Tab-separated table of C-alpha atoms and ligand atoms in Angstrom:
chain	number	residue	atom	x	y	z
C	2	MET	CA	-11.212	8.807	0.760
C	3	LEU	CA	-10.158	12.231	2.030
C	4	LYS	CA	-12.666	14.719	3.335
C	5	ILE	CA	-11.461	18.131	4.427
C	6	ASP	CA	-14.305	19.704	6.325
C	7	HIS	CA	-14.164	23.430	7.127
C	8	LEU	CA	-10.461	23.310	7.960
C	9	THR	CA	-9.000	26.396	9.605
C	10	LYS	CA	-5.403	26.742	10.735
C	11	THR	CA	-3.774	29.848	12.159
C	12	TYR	CA	-0.159	30.589	13.005
C	13	GLY	CA	-0.426	33.261	15.698
C	14	GLU	CA	-2.431	36.042	14.048
C	15	LYS	CA	-1.988	34.615	10.556
C	16	LYS	CA	-4.854	32.578	9.094
C	17	ALA	CA	-2.976	30.191	6.809
C	18	VAL	CA	-6.029	28.073	5.907
C	19	ASP	CA	-9.483	29.541	6.214
C	20	ASP	CA	-12.611	27.353	6.258
C	21	LEU	CA	-11.389	25.007	3.521
C	22	SER	CA	-13.556	22.083	2.425
C	23	LEU	CA	-12.570	19.522	-0.219
C	24	HIS	CA	-13.501	15.951	-1.009
C	25	ILE	CA	-11.132	13.545	-2.767
C	26	HIS	CA	-12.590	10.232	-3.933
C	27	PRO	CA	-10.957	6.848	-4.612
C	28	GLY	CA	-9.409	6.713	-8.074
C	29	GLU	CA	-8.904	10.474	-8.289
C	30	ILE	CA	-5.739	12.458	-8.897
C	31	PHE	CA	-6.476	15.793	-7.272
C	32	GLY	CA	-4.192	18.787	-7.899
C	33	PHE	CA	-3.855	21.562	-5.364
C	34	ILE	CA	-2.798	24.881	-6.855
C	35	GLY	CA	-2.031	28.256	-5.294
C	36	HIS	CA	0.507	31.069	-5.119
C	37	ASN	CA	3.498	30.940	-2.740
C	38	GLY	CA	2.145	31.116	0.788
C	39	ALA	CA	-1.428	30.243	-0.258
C	40	GLY	CA	-1.720	27.483	2.354
C	41	LYS	CA	-1.050	24.301	0.376
C	42	THR	CA	1.691	22.843	2.579
C	43	THR	CA	-0.250	23.745	5.705
C	44	THR	CA	-3.295	21.886	4.359
C	45	LEU	CA	-1.269	18.830	3.327
C	46	LYS	CA	0.494	18.639	6.685
C	47	ALA	CA	-2.818	18.911	8.515
C	48	CYS	CA	-4.215	16.077	6.356
C	49	CYS	CA	-1.252	13.873	7.319
C	50	GLY	CA	-1.725	14.435	11.026
C	51	ILE	CA	1.610	16.211	11.469
C	52	LEU	CA	0.113	19.653	12.054
C	53	ARG	CA	-2.626	20.475	14.529
C	54	PHE	CA	-5.427	22.693	13.304
C	55	ASP	CA	-7.816	25.121	14.994
C	56	SER	CA	-11.171	23.941	13.729
C	57	GLY	CA	-12.915	21.725	11.229
C	58	ASP	CA	-12.077	18.094	10.674
C	59	ILE	CA	-10.179	15.844	8.300
C	60	LEU	CA	-11.468	12.364	7.589
C	61	VAL	CA	-9.500	9.561	5.940
C	62	ASP	CA	-11.890	6.840	4.826
C	63	GLY	CA	-14.399	8.283	7.271
C	64	VAL	CA	-11.973	8.271	10.216
C	65	SER	CA	-10.957	11.541	11.867
C	66	ILE	CA	-7.214	12.222	11.791
C	67	ARG	CA	-7.705	14.138	15.009
C	68	GLU	CA	-9.371	11.292	16.866
C	69	GLN	CA	-7.573	8.296	15.367
C	70	PRO	CA	-4.274	9.509	13.914
C	71	LEU	CA	-2.605	6.092	13.905
C	72	ALA	CA	-5.447	4.380	12.063
C	73	CYS	CA	-5.348	7.162	9.447
C	74	LYS	CA	-1.564	7.097	9.121
C	75	GLN	CA	-1.663	3.399	8.259
C	76	LYS	CA	-3.657	4.297	5.166
C	77	ILE	CA	-1.762	7.344	4.008
C	78	ALA	CA	1.657	8.315	2.745
C	79	TYR	CA	3.091	11.814	2.547
C	80	ILE	CA	6.002	13.065	0.509
C	81	PRO	CA	7.043	16.539	1.671
C	82	ASP	CA	8.562	19.120	-0.661
C	83	ASN	CA	11.984	18.654	0.912
C	84	PRO	CA	12.151	15.079	2.152
C	85	ASP	CA	14.061	14.928	5.433
C	86	LEU	CA	15.627	11.486	5.276
C	87	TYR	CA	18.074	9.847	7.649
C	88	GLU	CA	21.250	10.806	5.831
C	89	PHE	CA	23.498	8.395	7.745
C	90	LEU	CA	21.573	5.380	6.385
C	91	THR	CA	21.999	3.858	2.947
C	92	GLY	CA	18.986	3.974	0.630
C	93	ILE	CA	18.167	0.307	1.205
C	94	GLN	CA	18.565	0.640	4.991
C	95	TYR	CA	16.123	3.539	4.932
C	96	LEU	CA	13.568	1.605	2.868
C	97	ASN	CA	13.835	-1.396	5.193
C	98	PHE	CA	13.441	0.915	8.194
C	99	ILE	CA	10.187	2.261	6.714
C	100	GLY	CA	9.118	-1.313	5.881
C	101	ASP	CA	9.742	-2.298	9.520
C	102	ILE	CA	7.723	0.643	10.865
C	103	TYR	CA	4.733	-0.344	8.741
C	104	LYS	CA	5.339	-4.067	9.389
C	105	VAL	CA	5.507	-4.911	5.699
C	106	PRO	CA	6.493	-8.589	5.185
C	107	VAL	CA	10.037	-8.889	3.788
C	108	ARG	CA	9.049	-10.611	0.539
C	109	GLU	CA	6.409	-7.973	-0.274
C	110	ARG	CA	8.708	-5.071	0.495
C	111	GLU	CA	11.512	-6.604	-1.588
C	112	GLU	CA	9.182	-6.921	-4.547
C	113	ARG	CA	7.991	-3.310	-4.231
C	114	ILE	CA	11.487	-1.911	-3.658
C	115	ALA	CA	12.750	-3.766	-6.746
C	116	ARG	CA	9.793	-2.631	-8.886
C	117	TYR	CA	9.875	1.058	-7.977
C	118	SER	CA	13.659	1.449	-7.724
C	119	GLU	CA	14.009	-0.078	-11.195
C	120	ALA	CA	11.268	2.140	-12.604
C	121	LEU	CA	12.856	5.251	-11.082
C	122	GLU	CA	16.391	4.118	-11.932
C	123	LEU	CA	17.616	4.212	-8.350
C	124	LYS	CA	18.320	0.516	-7.907
C	125	ASP	CA	22.080	0.763	-8.388
C	126	ASP	CA	22.326	3.589	-5.833
C	127	LEU	CA	20.448	1.949	-2.973
C	128	GLY	CA	23.716	0.786	-1.351
C	129	GLN	CA	24.986	4.359	-1.090
C	130	LYS	CA	24.500	6.557	1.953
C	131	ILE	CA	21.701	9.086	1.566
C	132	ASN	CA	24.042	11.981	2.339
C	133	ALA	CA	25.662	11.271	-1.040
C	134	TYR	CA	22.312	11.511	-2.874
C	135	SER	CA	21.332	14.459	-5.077
C	136	HIS	CA	18.022	16.232	-4.429
C	137	GLY	CA	16.334	14.234	-7.205
C	138	MET	CA	17.675	10.935	-5.846
C	139	LYS	CA	16.303	11.780	-2.387
C	140	GLN	CA	12.981	12.615	-4.001
C	141	LYS	CA	12.941	9.229	-5.742
C	142	LEU	CA	13.798	7.441	-2.489
C	143	ALA	CA	10.966	9.279	-0.753
C	144	VAL	CA	8.557	8.121	-3.486
C	145	ILE	CA	9.641	4.490	-3.112
C	146	SER	CA	9.402	4.670	0.684
C	147	ALA	CA	5.893	6.122	0.412
C	148	LEU	CA	4.688	3.153	-1.622
C	149	ILE	CA	6.155	0.361	0.504
C	150	HIS	CA	3.094	-0.116	2.718
C	151	THR	CA	0.607	0.208	-0.179
C	152	PRO	CA	-1.193	3.270	1.159
C	153	ARG	CA	-4.706	4.100	-0.046
C	154	LEU	CA	-4.148	7.836	-0.044
C	155	LEU	CA	-0.960	9.438	-1.303
C	156	MET	CA	-0.271	13.089	-0.535
C	157	MET	CA	2.633	14.921	-2.087
C	158	ASP	CA	3.973	18.446	-1.874
C	159	GLU	CA	5.488	19.574	-5.170
C	160	PRO	CA	6.551	16.038	-6.136
C	161	PHE	CA	8.000	16.949	-9.541
C	162	VAL	CA	10.496	19.518	-8.304
C	163	GLY	CA	14.021	18.211	-8.776
C	164	LEU	CA	13.052	15.171	-10.846
C	165	ASP	CA	14.612	14.786	-14.284
C	166	PRO	CA	12.142	14.497	-17.219
C	167	LYS	CA	12.302	10.703	-17.337
C	168	ALA	CA	11.755	10.340	-13.597
C	169	ALA	CA	8.899	12.854	-13.774
C	170	HIS	CA	7.334	10.787	-16.562
C	171	THR	CA	7.744	7.589	-14.513
C	172	LEU	CA	6.220	9.254	-11.460
C	173	LYS	CA	3.174	10.256	-13.512
C	174	GLU	CA	2.807	6.630	-14.627
C	175	ILE	CA	3.122	5.444	-11.017
C	176	MET	CA	0.469	7.977	-9.981
C	177	ARG	CA	-1.964	6.880	-12.693
C	178	ASP	CA	-1.398	3.230	-11.852
C	179	PHE	CA	-1.909	3.931	-8.146
C	180	CYS	CA	-5.294	5.542	-8.823
C	181	GLU	CA	-6.369	2.894	-11.322
C	182	GLN	CA	-5.997	0.433	-8.460
C	183	GLY	CA	-8.414	2.455	-6.340
C	184	GLY	CA	-6.025	4.771	-4.509
C	185	ALA	CA	-6.419	8.542	-4.326
C	186	ILE	CA	-3.772	11.221	-4.738
C	187	PHE	CA	-3.818	14.763	-3.386
C	188	PHE	CA	-0.793	16.808	-4.413
C	189	SER	CA	0.311	20.391	-4.707
C	190	THR	CA	2.011	21.771	-7.771
C	191	HIS	CA	3.006	25.003	-9.449
C	192	VAL	CA	3.397	23.241	-12.780
C	193	LEU	CA	0.014	23.952	-14.287
C	194	GLU	CA	0.667	22.046	-17.531
C	195	VAL	CA	1.245	18.913	-15.453
C	196	ALA	CA	-1.878	19.552	-13.389
C	197	GLU	CA	-3.922	20.063	-16.541
C	198	LYS	CA	-2.803	16.806	-18.138
C	199	LEU	CA	-2.604	14.617	-15.055
C	200	CYS	CA	-5.371	15.646	-12.677
C	201	ASP	CA	-8.972	14.504	-12.707
C	202	LYS	CA	-9.815	17.386	-10.399
C	203	VAL	CA	-8.116	20.560	-9.257
C	204	ALA	CA	-8.604	23.154	-6.558
C	205	ILE	CA	-7.131	26.638	-6.445
C	206	ILE	CA	-6.612	28.410	-3.134
C	207	ARG	CA	-5.660	31.968	-2.465
C	208	GLY	CA	-4.786	33.406	0.927
C	209	GLY	CA	-5.945	30.183	2.585
C	210	ARG	CA	-9.407	30.307	1.015
C	211	LEU	CA	-10.754	28.053	-1.675
C	212	VAL	CA	-11.316	29.992	-4.885
C	213	ILE	CA	-12.473	27.239	-7.231
C	214	ALA	CA	-12.589	23.425	-7.295
C	215	GLY	CA	-13.927	20.828	-9.680
C	216	ASP	CA	-13.212	18.612	-12.680
C	217	THR	CA	-10.071	19.823	-14.435
C	218	GLU	CA	-11.940	20.184	-17.733
C	219	THR	CA	-14.689	22.250	-16.146
C	220	VAL	CA	-12.276	24.515	-14.258
C	221	ARG	CA	-10.142	24.973	-17.373
C	222	GLY	CA	-13.126	25.637	-19.658
C	223	ASP	CA	-12.085	26.749	-23.141
C	224	THR	CA	-8.811	28.214	-21.950
C	225	SER	CA	-5.948	26.738	-19.934
C	226	LEU	CA	-5.401	26.256	-16.227
C	227	GLU	CA	-2.659	28.851	-16.426
C	228	GLU	CA	-5.063	31.466	-17.807
C	229	VAL	CA	-7.739	30.576	-15.266
C	230	PHE	CA	-5.170	30.794	-12.457
C	231	LEU	CA	-3.844	34.173	-13.585
C	232	GLU	CA	-7.358	35.587	-14.055
C	233	LEU	CA	-8.395	34.446	-10.579
C	234	GLU	CA	-5.208	35.925	-9.107
C	235	ASP	CA	-6.069	39.292	-10.695
C	236	GLU	CA	-9.690	39.118	-9.535
C	237	HIS	CA	-8.735	38.381	-5.937
C	238	ALA	CA	-5.667	40.622	-5.759
J	17	ATP	P1	4.556	27.585	-1.273
J	17	ATP	O1	3.912	27.438	-2.615
J	17	ATP	O2	5.476	28.767	-1.219
J	17	ATP	O3	5.193	26.329	-0.766
J	17	ATP	P2	2.197	27.164	0.435
J	17	ATP	O4	0.948	27.373	-0.361
J	17	ATP	O5	2.620	25.770	0.655
J	17	ATP	O6	3.385	28.007	-0.229
J	17	ATP	P3	2.180	27.440	3.332
J	17	ATP	O7	3.572	26.954	3.554
J	17	ATP	O8	1.063	26.552	3.713
J	17	ATP	O9	1.986	27.935	1.816
J	17	ATP	O10	2.028	28.827	4.128
J	17	ATP	C1	0.773	29.483	4.270
J	17	ATP	C2	0.962	30.731	5.127
J	17	ATP	O11	1.275	30.336	6.447
J	17	ATP	C3	2.096	31.650	4.667
J	17	ATP	O12	1.680	32.984	4.870
J	17	ATP	C4	3.242	31.296	5.577
J	17	ATP	O13	4.044	32.435	5.818
J	17	ATP	C5	2.506	30.900	6.864
J	17	ATP	N1	3.245	29.888	7.610
J	17	ATP	C6	3.561	28.634	7.196
J	17	ATP	N2	4.214	27.960	8.146
J	17	ATP	C7	4.320	28.786	9.211
J	17	ATP	C8	4.878	28.666	10.504
J	17	ATP	N3	5.452	27.531	10.917
J	17	ATP	N4	4.801	29.740	11.336
J	17	ATP	C9	4.201	30.881	10.942
J	17	ATP	N5	3.643	31.060	9.722
J	17	ATP	C10	3.693	30.033	8.864
């Protein structure tokens, strides 16, 4: 579903991502872990086609995001760590705007908006302007908007930050459901307990380079992801 092939991205002299290769298959929840500044956001943005990269390639369902960005973007959704929404719109206006962009038939989008806004308890707030939303409410709106066009690949940057425990629980259910229906999820997180419980696979990067990747159980071994992460940090410090 998503193939990152020898991705390298530099900002001036700084190599933010260095020869990174990863493969995310349909049905997988894939967690992306790394210290602050490790290169997670850079990788996610490159995978969404919103950040050019120096070398390597990124394929969505076998199609290069470099060569056919529009075809790829029809299949993906991205939720950034700080969703930049159009604050002057109401929640429902924003969702309909996204539905229009992706040409989602009205009946289908209404059904999805109702389902996800009820699950995330945002339904009663959809008539309010986004500038009156809290951070968590904006995060919920971004989640709903990401699911309107039924993407095949969902990418998220720190999706649990700002969500209350119930919303976080609901999001995990939505993520599992999404993958059970054949979608794939690639997301970054610093919450290693969540990654350990939720992810089929994880990858840890440090200084833009892949340190370890594989099945969560294999990477964790007899310890915990937290211990593995801290040990690897010490080894590579
Ligand atoms: P965090 O966990 O703090 O969100 P991250 O793993 O997402 O970190 P990135 O945001 O990808 O890390 O940053 C990787 C490196 O690239 C960092 O050293 C950062 O300073 C640098 N960087 C990111 N964006 C830019 C930019 N626009 N210009 C210059 N350097 C950048």
